[in-house]
Tab-separated table of C-alpha atoms and ligand atoms in Angstrom:
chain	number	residue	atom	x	y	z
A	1	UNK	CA	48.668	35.125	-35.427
A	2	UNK	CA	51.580	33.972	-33.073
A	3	UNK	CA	49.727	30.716	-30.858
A	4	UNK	CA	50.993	31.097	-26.968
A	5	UNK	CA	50.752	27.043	-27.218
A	6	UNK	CA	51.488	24.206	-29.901
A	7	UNK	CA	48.011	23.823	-32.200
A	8	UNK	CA	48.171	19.756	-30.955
A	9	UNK	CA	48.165	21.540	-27.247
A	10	UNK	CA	44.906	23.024	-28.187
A	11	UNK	CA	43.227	19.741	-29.875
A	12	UNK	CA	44.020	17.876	-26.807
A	13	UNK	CA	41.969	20.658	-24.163
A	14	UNK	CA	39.294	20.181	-26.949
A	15	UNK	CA	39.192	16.538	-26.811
A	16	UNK	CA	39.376	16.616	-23.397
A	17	UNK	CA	36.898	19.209	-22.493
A	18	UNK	CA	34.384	17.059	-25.094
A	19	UNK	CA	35.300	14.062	-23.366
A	20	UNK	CA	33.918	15.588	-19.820
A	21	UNK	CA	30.470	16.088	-21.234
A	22	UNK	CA	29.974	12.970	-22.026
A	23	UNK	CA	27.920	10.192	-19.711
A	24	UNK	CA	31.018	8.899	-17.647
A	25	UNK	CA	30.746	4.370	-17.639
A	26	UNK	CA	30.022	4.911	-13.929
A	27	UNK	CA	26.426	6.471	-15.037
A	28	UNK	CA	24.678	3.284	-15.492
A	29	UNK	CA	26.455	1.843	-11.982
A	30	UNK	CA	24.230	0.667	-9.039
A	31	UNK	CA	23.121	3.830	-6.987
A	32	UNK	CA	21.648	5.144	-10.084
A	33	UNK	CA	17.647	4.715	-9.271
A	34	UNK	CA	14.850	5.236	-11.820
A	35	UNK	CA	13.893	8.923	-11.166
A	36	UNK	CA	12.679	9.869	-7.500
A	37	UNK	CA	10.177	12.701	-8.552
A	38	UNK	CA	6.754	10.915	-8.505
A	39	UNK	CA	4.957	10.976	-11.434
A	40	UNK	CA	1.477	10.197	-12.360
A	41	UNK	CA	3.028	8.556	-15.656
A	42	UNK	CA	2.891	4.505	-15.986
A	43	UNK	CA	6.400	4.845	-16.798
A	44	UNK	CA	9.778	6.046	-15.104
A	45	UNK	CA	11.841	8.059	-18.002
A	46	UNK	CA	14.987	6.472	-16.805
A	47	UNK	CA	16.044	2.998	-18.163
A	48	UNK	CA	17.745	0.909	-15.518
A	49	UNK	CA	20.584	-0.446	-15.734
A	50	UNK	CA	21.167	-4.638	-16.542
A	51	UNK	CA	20.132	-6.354	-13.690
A	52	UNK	CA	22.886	-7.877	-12.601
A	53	UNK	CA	24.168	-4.175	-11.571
A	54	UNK	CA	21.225	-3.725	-9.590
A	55	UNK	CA	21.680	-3.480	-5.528
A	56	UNK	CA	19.755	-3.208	-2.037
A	57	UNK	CA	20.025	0.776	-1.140
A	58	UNK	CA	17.917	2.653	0.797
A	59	UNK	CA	18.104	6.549	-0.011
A	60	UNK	CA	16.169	9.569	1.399
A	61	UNK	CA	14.972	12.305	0.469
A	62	UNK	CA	13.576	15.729	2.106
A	63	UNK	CA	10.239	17.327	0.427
A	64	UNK	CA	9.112	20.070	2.704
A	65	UNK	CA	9.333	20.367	6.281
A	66	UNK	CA	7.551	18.030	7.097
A	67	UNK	CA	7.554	15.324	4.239
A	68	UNK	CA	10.422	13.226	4.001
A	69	UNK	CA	10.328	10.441	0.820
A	70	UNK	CA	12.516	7.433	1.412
A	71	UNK	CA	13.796	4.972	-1.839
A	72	UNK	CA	14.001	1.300	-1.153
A	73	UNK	CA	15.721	-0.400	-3.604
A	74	UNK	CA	16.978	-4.186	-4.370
A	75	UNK	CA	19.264	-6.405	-6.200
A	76	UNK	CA	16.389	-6.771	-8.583
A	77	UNK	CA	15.680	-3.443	-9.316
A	78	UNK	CA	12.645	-3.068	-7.766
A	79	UNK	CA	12.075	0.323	-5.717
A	80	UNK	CA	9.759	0.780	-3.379
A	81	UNK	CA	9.257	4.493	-2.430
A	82	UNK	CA	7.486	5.607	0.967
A	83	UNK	CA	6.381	8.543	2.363
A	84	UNK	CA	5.691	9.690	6.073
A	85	UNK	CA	2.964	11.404	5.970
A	86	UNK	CA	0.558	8.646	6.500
A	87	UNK	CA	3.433	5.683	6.724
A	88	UNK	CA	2.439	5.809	2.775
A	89	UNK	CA	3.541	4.163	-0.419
A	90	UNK	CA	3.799	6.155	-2.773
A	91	UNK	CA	5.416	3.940	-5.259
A	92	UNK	CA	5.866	0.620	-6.258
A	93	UNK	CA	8.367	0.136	-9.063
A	94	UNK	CA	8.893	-3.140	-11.063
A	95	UNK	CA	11.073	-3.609	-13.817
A	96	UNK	CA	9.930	-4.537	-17.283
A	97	UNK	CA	11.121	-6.361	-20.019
A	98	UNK	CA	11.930	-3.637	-22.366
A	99	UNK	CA	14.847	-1.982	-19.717
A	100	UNK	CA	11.995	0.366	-18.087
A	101	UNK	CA	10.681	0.595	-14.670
A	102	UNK	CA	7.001	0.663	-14.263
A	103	UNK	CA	4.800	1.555	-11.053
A	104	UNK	CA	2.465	-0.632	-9.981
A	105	UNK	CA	0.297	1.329	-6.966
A	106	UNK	CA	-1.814	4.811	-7.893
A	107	UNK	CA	-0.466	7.745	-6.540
A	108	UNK	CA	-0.575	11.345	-6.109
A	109	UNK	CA	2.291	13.832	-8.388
A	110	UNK	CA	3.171	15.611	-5.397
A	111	UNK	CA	3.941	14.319	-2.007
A	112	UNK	CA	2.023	17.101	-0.524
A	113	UNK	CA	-0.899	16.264	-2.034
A	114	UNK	CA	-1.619	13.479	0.678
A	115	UNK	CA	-2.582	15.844	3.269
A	116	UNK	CA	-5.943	15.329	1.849
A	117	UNK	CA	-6.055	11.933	0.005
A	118	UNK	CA	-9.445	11.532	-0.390
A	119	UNK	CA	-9.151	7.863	-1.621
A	120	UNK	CA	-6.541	6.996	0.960
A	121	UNK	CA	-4.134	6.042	-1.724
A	122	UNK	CA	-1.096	3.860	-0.212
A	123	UNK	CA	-2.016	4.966	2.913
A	124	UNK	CA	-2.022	3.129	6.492
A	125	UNK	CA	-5.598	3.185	7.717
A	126	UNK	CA	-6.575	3.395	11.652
A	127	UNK	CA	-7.295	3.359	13.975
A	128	UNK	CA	-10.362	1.544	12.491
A	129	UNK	CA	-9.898	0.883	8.976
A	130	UNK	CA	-13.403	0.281	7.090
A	131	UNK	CA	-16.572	1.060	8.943
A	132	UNK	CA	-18.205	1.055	12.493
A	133	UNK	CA	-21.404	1.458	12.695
A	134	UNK	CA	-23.159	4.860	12.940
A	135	UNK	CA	-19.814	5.465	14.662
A	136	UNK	CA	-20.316	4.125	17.648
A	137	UNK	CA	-19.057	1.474	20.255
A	138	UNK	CA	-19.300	0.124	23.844
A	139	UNK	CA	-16.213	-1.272	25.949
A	140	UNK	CA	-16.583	-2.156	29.887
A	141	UNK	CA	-19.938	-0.397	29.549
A	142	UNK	CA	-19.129	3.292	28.163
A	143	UNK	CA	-20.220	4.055	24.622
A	144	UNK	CA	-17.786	5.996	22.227
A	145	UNK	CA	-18.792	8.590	19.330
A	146	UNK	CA	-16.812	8.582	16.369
A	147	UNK	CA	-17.300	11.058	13.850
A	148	UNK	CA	-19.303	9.084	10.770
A	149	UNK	CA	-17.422	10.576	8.057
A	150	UNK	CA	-18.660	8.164	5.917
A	151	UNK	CA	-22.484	8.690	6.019
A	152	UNK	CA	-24.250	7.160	8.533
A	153	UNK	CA	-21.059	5.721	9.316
A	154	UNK	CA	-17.568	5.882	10.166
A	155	UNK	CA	-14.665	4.786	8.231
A	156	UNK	CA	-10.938	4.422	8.634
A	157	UNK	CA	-9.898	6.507	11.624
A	158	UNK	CA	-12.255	9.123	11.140
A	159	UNK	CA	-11.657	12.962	9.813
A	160	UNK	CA	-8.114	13.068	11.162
A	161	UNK	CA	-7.018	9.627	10.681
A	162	UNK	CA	-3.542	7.616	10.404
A	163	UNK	CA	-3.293	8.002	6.954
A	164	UNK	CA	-2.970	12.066	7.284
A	165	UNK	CA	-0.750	12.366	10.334
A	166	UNK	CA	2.953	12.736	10.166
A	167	UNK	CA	4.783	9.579	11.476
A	168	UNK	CA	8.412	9.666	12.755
A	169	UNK	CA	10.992	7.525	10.247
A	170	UNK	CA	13.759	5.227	11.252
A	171	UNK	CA	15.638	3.893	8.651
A	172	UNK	CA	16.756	0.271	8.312
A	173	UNK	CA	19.522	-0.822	6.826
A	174	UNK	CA	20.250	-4.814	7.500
A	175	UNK	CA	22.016	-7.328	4.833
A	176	UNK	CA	19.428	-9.212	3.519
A	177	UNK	CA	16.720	-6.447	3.787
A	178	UNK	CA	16.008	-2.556	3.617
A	179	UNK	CA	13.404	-0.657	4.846
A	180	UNK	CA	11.300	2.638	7.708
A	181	UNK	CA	9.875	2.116	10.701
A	182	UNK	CA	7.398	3.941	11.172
A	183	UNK	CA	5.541	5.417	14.843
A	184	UNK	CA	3.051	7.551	15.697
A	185	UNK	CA	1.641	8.070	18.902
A	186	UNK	CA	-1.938	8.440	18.961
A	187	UNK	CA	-3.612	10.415	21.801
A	188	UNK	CA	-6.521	9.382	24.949
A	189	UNK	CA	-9.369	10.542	23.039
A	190	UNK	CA	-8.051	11.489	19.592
A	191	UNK	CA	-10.921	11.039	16.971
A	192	UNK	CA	-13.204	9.970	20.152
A	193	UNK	CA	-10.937	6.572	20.850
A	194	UNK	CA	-9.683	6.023	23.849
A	195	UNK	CA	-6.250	4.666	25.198
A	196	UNK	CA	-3.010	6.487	23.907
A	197	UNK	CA	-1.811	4.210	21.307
A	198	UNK	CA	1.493	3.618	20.109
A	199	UNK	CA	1.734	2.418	16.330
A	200	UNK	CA	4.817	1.022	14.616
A	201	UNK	CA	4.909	0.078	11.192
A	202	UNK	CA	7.700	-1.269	9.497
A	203	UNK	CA	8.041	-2.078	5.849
A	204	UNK	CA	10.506	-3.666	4.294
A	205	UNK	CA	11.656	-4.931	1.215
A	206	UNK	CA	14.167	-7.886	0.535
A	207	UNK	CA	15.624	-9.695	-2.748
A	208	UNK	CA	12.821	-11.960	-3.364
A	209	UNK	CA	11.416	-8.726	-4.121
A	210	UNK	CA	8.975	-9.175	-1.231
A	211	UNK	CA	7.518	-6.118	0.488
A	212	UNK	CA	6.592	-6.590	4.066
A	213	UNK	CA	4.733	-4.764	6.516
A	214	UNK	CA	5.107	-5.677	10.301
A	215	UNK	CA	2.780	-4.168	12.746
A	216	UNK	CA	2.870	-3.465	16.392
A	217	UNK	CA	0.578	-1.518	18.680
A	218	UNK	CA	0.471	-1.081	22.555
A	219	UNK	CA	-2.106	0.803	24.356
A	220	UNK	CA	-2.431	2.387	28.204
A	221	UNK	CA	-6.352	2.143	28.284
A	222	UNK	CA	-8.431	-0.493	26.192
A	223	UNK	CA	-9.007	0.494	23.311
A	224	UNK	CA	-10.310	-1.228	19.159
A	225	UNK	CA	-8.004	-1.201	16.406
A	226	UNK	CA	-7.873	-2.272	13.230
A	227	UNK	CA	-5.018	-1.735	10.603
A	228	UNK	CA	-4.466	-1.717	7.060
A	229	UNK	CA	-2.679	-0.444	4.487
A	230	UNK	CA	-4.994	0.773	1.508
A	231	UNK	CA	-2.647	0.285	-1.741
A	232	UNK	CA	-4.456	0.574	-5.002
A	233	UNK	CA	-2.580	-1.910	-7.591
A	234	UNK	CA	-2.507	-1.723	-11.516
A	235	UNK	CA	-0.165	-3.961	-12.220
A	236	UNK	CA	-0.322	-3.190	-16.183
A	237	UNK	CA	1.197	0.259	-14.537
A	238	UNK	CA	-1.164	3.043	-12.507
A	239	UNK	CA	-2.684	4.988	-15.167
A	240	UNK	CA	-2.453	2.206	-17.637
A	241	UNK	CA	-6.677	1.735	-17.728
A	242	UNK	CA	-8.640	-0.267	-15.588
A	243	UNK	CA	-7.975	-3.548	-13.501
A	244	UNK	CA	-11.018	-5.076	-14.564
A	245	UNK	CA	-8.816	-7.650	-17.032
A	246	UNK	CA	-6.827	-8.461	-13.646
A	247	UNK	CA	-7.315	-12.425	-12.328
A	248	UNK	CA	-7.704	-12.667	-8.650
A	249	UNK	CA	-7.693	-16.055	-6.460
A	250	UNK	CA	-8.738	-15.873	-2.725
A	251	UNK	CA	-8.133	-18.807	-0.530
A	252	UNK	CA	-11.307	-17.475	1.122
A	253	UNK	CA	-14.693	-19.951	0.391
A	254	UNK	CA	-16.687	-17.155	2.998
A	255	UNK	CA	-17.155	-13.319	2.860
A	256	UNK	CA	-19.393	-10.789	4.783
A	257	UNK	CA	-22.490	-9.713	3.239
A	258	UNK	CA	-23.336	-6.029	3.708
A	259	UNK	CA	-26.147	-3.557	4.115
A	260	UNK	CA	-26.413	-0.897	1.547
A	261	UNK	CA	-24.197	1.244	3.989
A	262	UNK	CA	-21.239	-1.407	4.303
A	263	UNK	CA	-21.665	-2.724	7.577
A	264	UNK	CA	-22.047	-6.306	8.083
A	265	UNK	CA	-25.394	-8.225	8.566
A	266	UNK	CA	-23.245	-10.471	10.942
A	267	UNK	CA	-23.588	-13.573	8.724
A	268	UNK	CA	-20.650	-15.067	6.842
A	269	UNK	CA	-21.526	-16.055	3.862
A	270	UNK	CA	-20.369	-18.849	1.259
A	271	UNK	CA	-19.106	-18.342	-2.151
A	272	UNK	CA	-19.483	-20.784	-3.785
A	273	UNK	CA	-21.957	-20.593	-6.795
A	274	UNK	CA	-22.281	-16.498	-6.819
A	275	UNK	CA	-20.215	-13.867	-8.306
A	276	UNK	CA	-18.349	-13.452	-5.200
A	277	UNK	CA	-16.203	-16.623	-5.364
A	278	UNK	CA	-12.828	-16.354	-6.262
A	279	UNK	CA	-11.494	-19.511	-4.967
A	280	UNK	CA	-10.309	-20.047	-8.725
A	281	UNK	CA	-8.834	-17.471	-10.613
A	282	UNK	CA	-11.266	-15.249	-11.986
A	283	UNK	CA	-11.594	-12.031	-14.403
A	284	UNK	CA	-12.447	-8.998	-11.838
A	285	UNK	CA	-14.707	-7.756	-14.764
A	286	UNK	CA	-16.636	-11.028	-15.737
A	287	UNK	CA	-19.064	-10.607	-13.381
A	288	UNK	CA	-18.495	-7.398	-11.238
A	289	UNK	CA	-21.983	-6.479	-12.924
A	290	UNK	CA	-23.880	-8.764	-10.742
A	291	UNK	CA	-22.507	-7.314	-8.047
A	292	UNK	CA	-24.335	-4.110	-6.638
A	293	UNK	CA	-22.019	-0.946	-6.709
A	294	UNK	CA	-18.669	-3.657	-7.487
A	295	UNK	CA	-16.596	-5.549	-5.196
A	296	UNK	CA	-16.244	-3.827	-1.901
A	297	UNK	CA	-16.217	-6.827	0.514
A	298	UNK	CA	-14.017	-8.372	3.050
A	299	UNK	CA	-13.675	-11.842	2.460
A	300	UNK	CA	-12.866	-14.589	5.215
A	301	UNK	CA	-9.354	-16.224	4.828
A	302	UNK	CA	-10.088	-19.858	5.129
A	303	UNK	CA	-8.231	-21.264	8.558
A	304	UNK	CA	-8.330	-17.784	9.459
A	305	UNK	CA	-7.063	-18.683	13.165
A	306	UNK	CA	-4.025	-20.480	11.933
A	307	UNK	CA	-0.577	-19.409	13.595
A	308	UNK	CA	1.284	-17.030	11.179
A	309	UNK	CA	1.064	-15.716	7.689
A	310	UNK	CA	-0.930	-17.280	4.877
A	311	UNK	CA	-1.857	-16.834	1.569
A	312	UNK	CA	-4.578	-15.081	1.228
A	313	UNK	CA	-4.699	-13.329	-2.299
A	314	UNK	CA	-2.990	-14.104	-5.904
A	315	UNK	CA	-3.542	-11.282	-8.721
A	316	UNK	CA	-2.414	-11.402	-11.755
A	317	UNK	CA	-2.852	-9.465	-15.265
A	318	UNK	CA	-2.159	-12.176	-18.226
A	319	UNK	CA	-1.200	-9.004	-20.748
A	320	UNK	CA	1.699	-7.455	-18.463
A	321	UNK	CA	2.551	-11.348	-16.860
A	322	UNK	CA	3.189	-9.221	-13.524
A	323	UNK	CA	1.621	-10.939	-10.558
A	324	UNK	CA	1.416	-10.129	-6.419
A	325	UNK	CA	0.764	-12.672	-3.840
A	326	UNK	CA	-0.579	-11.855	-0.343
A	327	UNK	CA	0.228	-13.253	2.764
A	328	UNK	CA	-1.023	-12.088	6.167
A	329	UNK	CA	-2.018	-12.903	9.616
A	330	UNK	CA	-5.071	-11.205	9.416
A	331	UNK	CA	-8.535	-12.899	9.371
A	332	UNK	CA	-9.745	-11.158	6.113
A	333	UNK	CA	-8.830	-8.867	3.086
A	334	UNK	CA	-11.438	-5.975	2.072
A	335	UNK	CA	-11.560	-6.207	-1.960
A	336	UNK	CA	-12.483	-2.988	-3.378
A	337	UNK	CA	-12.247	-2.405	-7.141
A	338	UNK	CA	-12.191	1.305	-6.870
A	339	UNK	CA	-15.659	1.525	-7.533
A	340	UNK	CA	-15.829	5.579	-6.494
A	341	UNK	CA	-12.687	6.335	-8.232
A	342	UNK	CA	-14.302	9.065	-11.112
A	343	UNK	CA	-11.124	10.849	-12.823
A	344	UNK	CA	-11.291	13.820	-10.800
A	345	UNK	CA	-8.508	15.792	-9.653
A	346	UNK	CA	-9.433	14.244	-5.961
A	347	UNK	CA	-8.579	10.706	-6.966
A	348	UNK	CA	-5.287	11.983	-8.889
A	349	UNK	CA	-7.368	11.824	-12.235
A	350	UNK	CA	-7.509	8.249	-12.185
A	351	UNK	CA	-11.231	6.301	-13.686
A	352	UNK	CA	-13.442	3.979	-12.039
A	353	UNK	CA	-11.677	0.636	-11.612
A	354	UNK	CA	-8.122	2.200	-12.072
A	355	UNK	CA	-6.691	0.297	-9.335
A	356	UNK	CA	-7.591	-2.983	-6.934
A	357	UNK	CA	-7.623	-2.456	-2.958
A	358	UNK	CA	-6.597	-5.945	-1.033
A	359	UNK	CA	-6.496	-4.664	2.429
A	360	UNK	CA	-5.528	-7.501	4.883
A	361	UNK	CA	-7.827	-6.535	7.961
A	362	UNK	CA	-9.910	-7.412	10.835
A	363	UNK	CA	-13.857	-7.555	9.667
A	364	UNK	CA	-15.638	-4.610	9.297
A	365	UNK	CA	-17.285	-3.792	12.609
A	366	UNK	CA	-16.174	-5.560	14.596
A	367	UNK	CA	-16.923	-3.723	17.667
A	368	UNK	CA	-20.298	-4.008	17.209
A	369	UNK	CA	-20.411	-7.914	16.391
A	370	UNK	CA	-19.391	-10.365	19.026
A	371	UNK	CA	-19.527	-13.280	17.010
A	372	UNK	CA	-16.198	-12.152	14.883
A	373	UNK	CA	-12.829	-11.645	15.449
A	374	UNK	CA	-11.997	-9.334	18.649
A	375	UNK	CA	-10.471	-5.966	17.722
A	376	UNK	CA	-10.253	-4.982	21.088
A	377	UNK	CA	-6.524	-4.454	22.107
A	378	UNK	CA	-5.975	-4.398	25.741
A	379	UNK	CA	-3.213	-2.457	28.009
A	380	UNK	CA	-1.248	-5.600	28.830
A	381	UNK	CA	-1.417	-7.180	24.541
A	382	UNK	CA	0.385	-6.485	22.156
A	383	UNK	CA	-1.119	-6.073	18.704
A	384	UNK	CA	0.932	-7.724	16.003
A	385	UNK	CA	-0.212	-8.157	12.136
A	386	UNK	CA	2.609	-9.166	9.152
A	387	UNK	CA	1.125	-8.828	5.329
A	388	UNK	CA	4.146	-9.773	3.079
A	389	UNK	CA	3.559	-8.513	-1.192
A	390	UNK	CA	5.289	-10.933	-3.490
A	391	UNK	CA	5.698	-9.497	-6.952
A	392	UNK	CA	6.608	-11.258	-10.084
A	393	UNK	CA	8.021	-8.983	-12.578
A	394	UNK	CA	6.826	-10.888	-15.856
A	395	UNK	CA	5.990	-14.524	-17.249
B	1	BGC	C1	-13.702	0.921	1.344
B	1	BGC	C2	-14.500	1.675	0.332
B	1	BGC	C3	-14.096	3.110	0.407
B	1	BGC	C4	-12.627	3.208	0.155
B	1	BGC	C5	-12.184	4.629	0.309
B	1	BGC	C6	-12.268	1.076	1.026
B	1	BGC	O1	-11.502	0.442	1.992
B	1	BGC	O2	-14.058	-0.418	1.375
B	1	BGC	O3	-15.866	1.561	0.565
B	1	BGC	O4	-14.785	3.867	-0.525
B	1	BGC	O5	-11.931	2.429	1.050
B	1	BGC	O6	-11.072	4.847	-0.391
């Protein structure tokens, strides 16, 4: 057979045409995030690249209609990935050792999936995160219903809270730091509050691979409020088993006792010399058993009326070496050990004590107890609360 072209014509188009499936160098350059499809697995498939070719981004994402996911990355490699439905985190990547990313906060497979979100995973709470009593209030003399959606009681906003609405996203894109802002505008009356409330939420991650959430609320009519974000953390990786091996050290020597419903007796109470001080690092699991039901306290931050953010929580797990500090201008930090978390489909599958809640807060209701902290957020204030996370990656 008579060739139209030289046979060294032909070995060059195959060398070529080999050459173009291959990984081009500019595969492992920045840009190129650990995968963006959540997964309930502890560990992202794709291996980042050294870190030194690491860099801030912030990418975006479109689910549904509605859903929009949004990738904050840094020079470290850390991602942070959001959602806005509910102003929620969805993700918390950190890298590891061995070259692969691992996430650190429980979460749902599908984005969608937090329409309901029975265990508020990642989640901004309001506009009264934890409980009011039998859900009700008084301000300048009228009492307010709230629904009690938490048996006698109500908790976190109610059936139709913060955490399930859809919040509108403005990116931010500054040298030193990436990050969403997040708003929603909550109606006179919605869930039986009253003042229209306007809610910002910005969170934002830098190179000292600190995530920060800044707050800011105004309202037409007075009104109580009380935010949080409700994060569950694993930081062997979310599905990885329980938390109970964690260490946790709370610069708080008081915490608020509870009935058997949650709500506070009104007494702050020390510490020291029970199972609920962890003004030393402590094991979660040593003696959770003492404890009735498991940790699901707010705790006092000591110099809670001090200007500015303070430390207020140090966990650590000694087998990953990962560690998170808190900082916060809020007067106290709910610890919940996921104590109702039962493997079931609603909680994403994961077991009892899968994940840690630290939600910096006001004290659980407040409303109702004049001798705390005032929730109460008048038309002329503005409500401001910063909670900064400060991860270490490994020892
Ligand atoms: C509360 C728990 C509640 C959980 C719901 C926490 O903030 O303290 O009692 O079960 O939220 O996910």
């Amino acid at each position: 057979m008579k060739l139209l072209v030289p046979v060294r014509h032909y070995l060059l188009i195959l060398v070529v045409l080999i050459l173009a499936g291959c990984p081009s160098p500019d595969d492992n350059q920045p840009g190129n995030l650990p995968s963006a499809t959540p997964d309930s697995e502890t560990k992202s498939e794709h291996t980042p690249p050294p870190e030194d070719q690491f860099e801030m981004s912030l990418q975006r994402d479109p689910v549904d209609d509605e859903i929009t996911r949004y990738m904050l990355s840094n020079d470290k490699g850390m991602v942070v990935e959001l959602i806005n439905l509910g102003a929620t985190v969805t993700r918390v990547l950190l890298p590891s050792g061995n070259g692969e990313s691992v996430n650190v906060t429980l979460n749902f497979e599908d984005p969608t999936t937090y329409k309901m979100n029975p265990p508020y995973f990642g989640s901004i709470c309001g506009r009264y995160s934890n409980r009011i009593a039998q859900g009700k209030f008084s301000l300048n003399n009228q009492e307010y219903t709230l629904a009690t959606n938490n048996d006698p009681n109500h908790l976190h906003g109610g059936n139709e809270g913060f955490n399930k609405k859809i919040w509108i996203a403005e990116e931010i894109n500054e040298a030193d730091q990436v990050g969403v802002q997040f708003t929603y505008v909550s109606a006179d009356g919605e869930e039986g509050y009253p003042g229209t409330l306007t809610v910002k939420v910005k969170y934002l991650l830098n190179n000292d691979n600190e995530l920060k959430l800044e707050y800011t609320a105004t309202t037409d009519k007075e009104t109580v409020l009380n935010l949080t974000n409700h994060c569950y953390w694993n930081l062997g990786g979310a599905g990885s088993g329980s938390i109970l091996n964690h260490e946790l050290n709370l610069n708080c020597s008081q915490y608020i006792p509870v009935d058997k419903t949650g709500i506070p007796t009104g007494e702050l109470a020390d510490v020291a010399e029970t199972p609920m001080d962890f003004t030393s690092f402590h094991t979660l699991g040593k003696r959770i058993e003492q404890v009735e039901g498991g940790y699901d306290h707010c705790y006092v931050r000591d110099n809670y009326d001090s200007e500015g953010v303070q430390l207020i929580a140090t966990l650590r797990d000694p087998e990953s070496g990962r560690s998170m500090e808190i900082l916060t201008t809020e007067p106290g930090v709910q610890l919940y050990t996921g104590n109702f978390l039962d493997g079931s489909e609603n909680v994403g599958g994961y077991a009892k004590h899968g994940g840690i809640c630290l939600e910096c807060q006001h004290f659980p209701d407040s409303p109702n107890q004049p001798e705390f902290p005032s929730t109460t957020l008048a038309p002329q204030e503005v409500y401001q609360q910063t909670t900064i996370h400060r991860f270490k990656f490994a020892k």
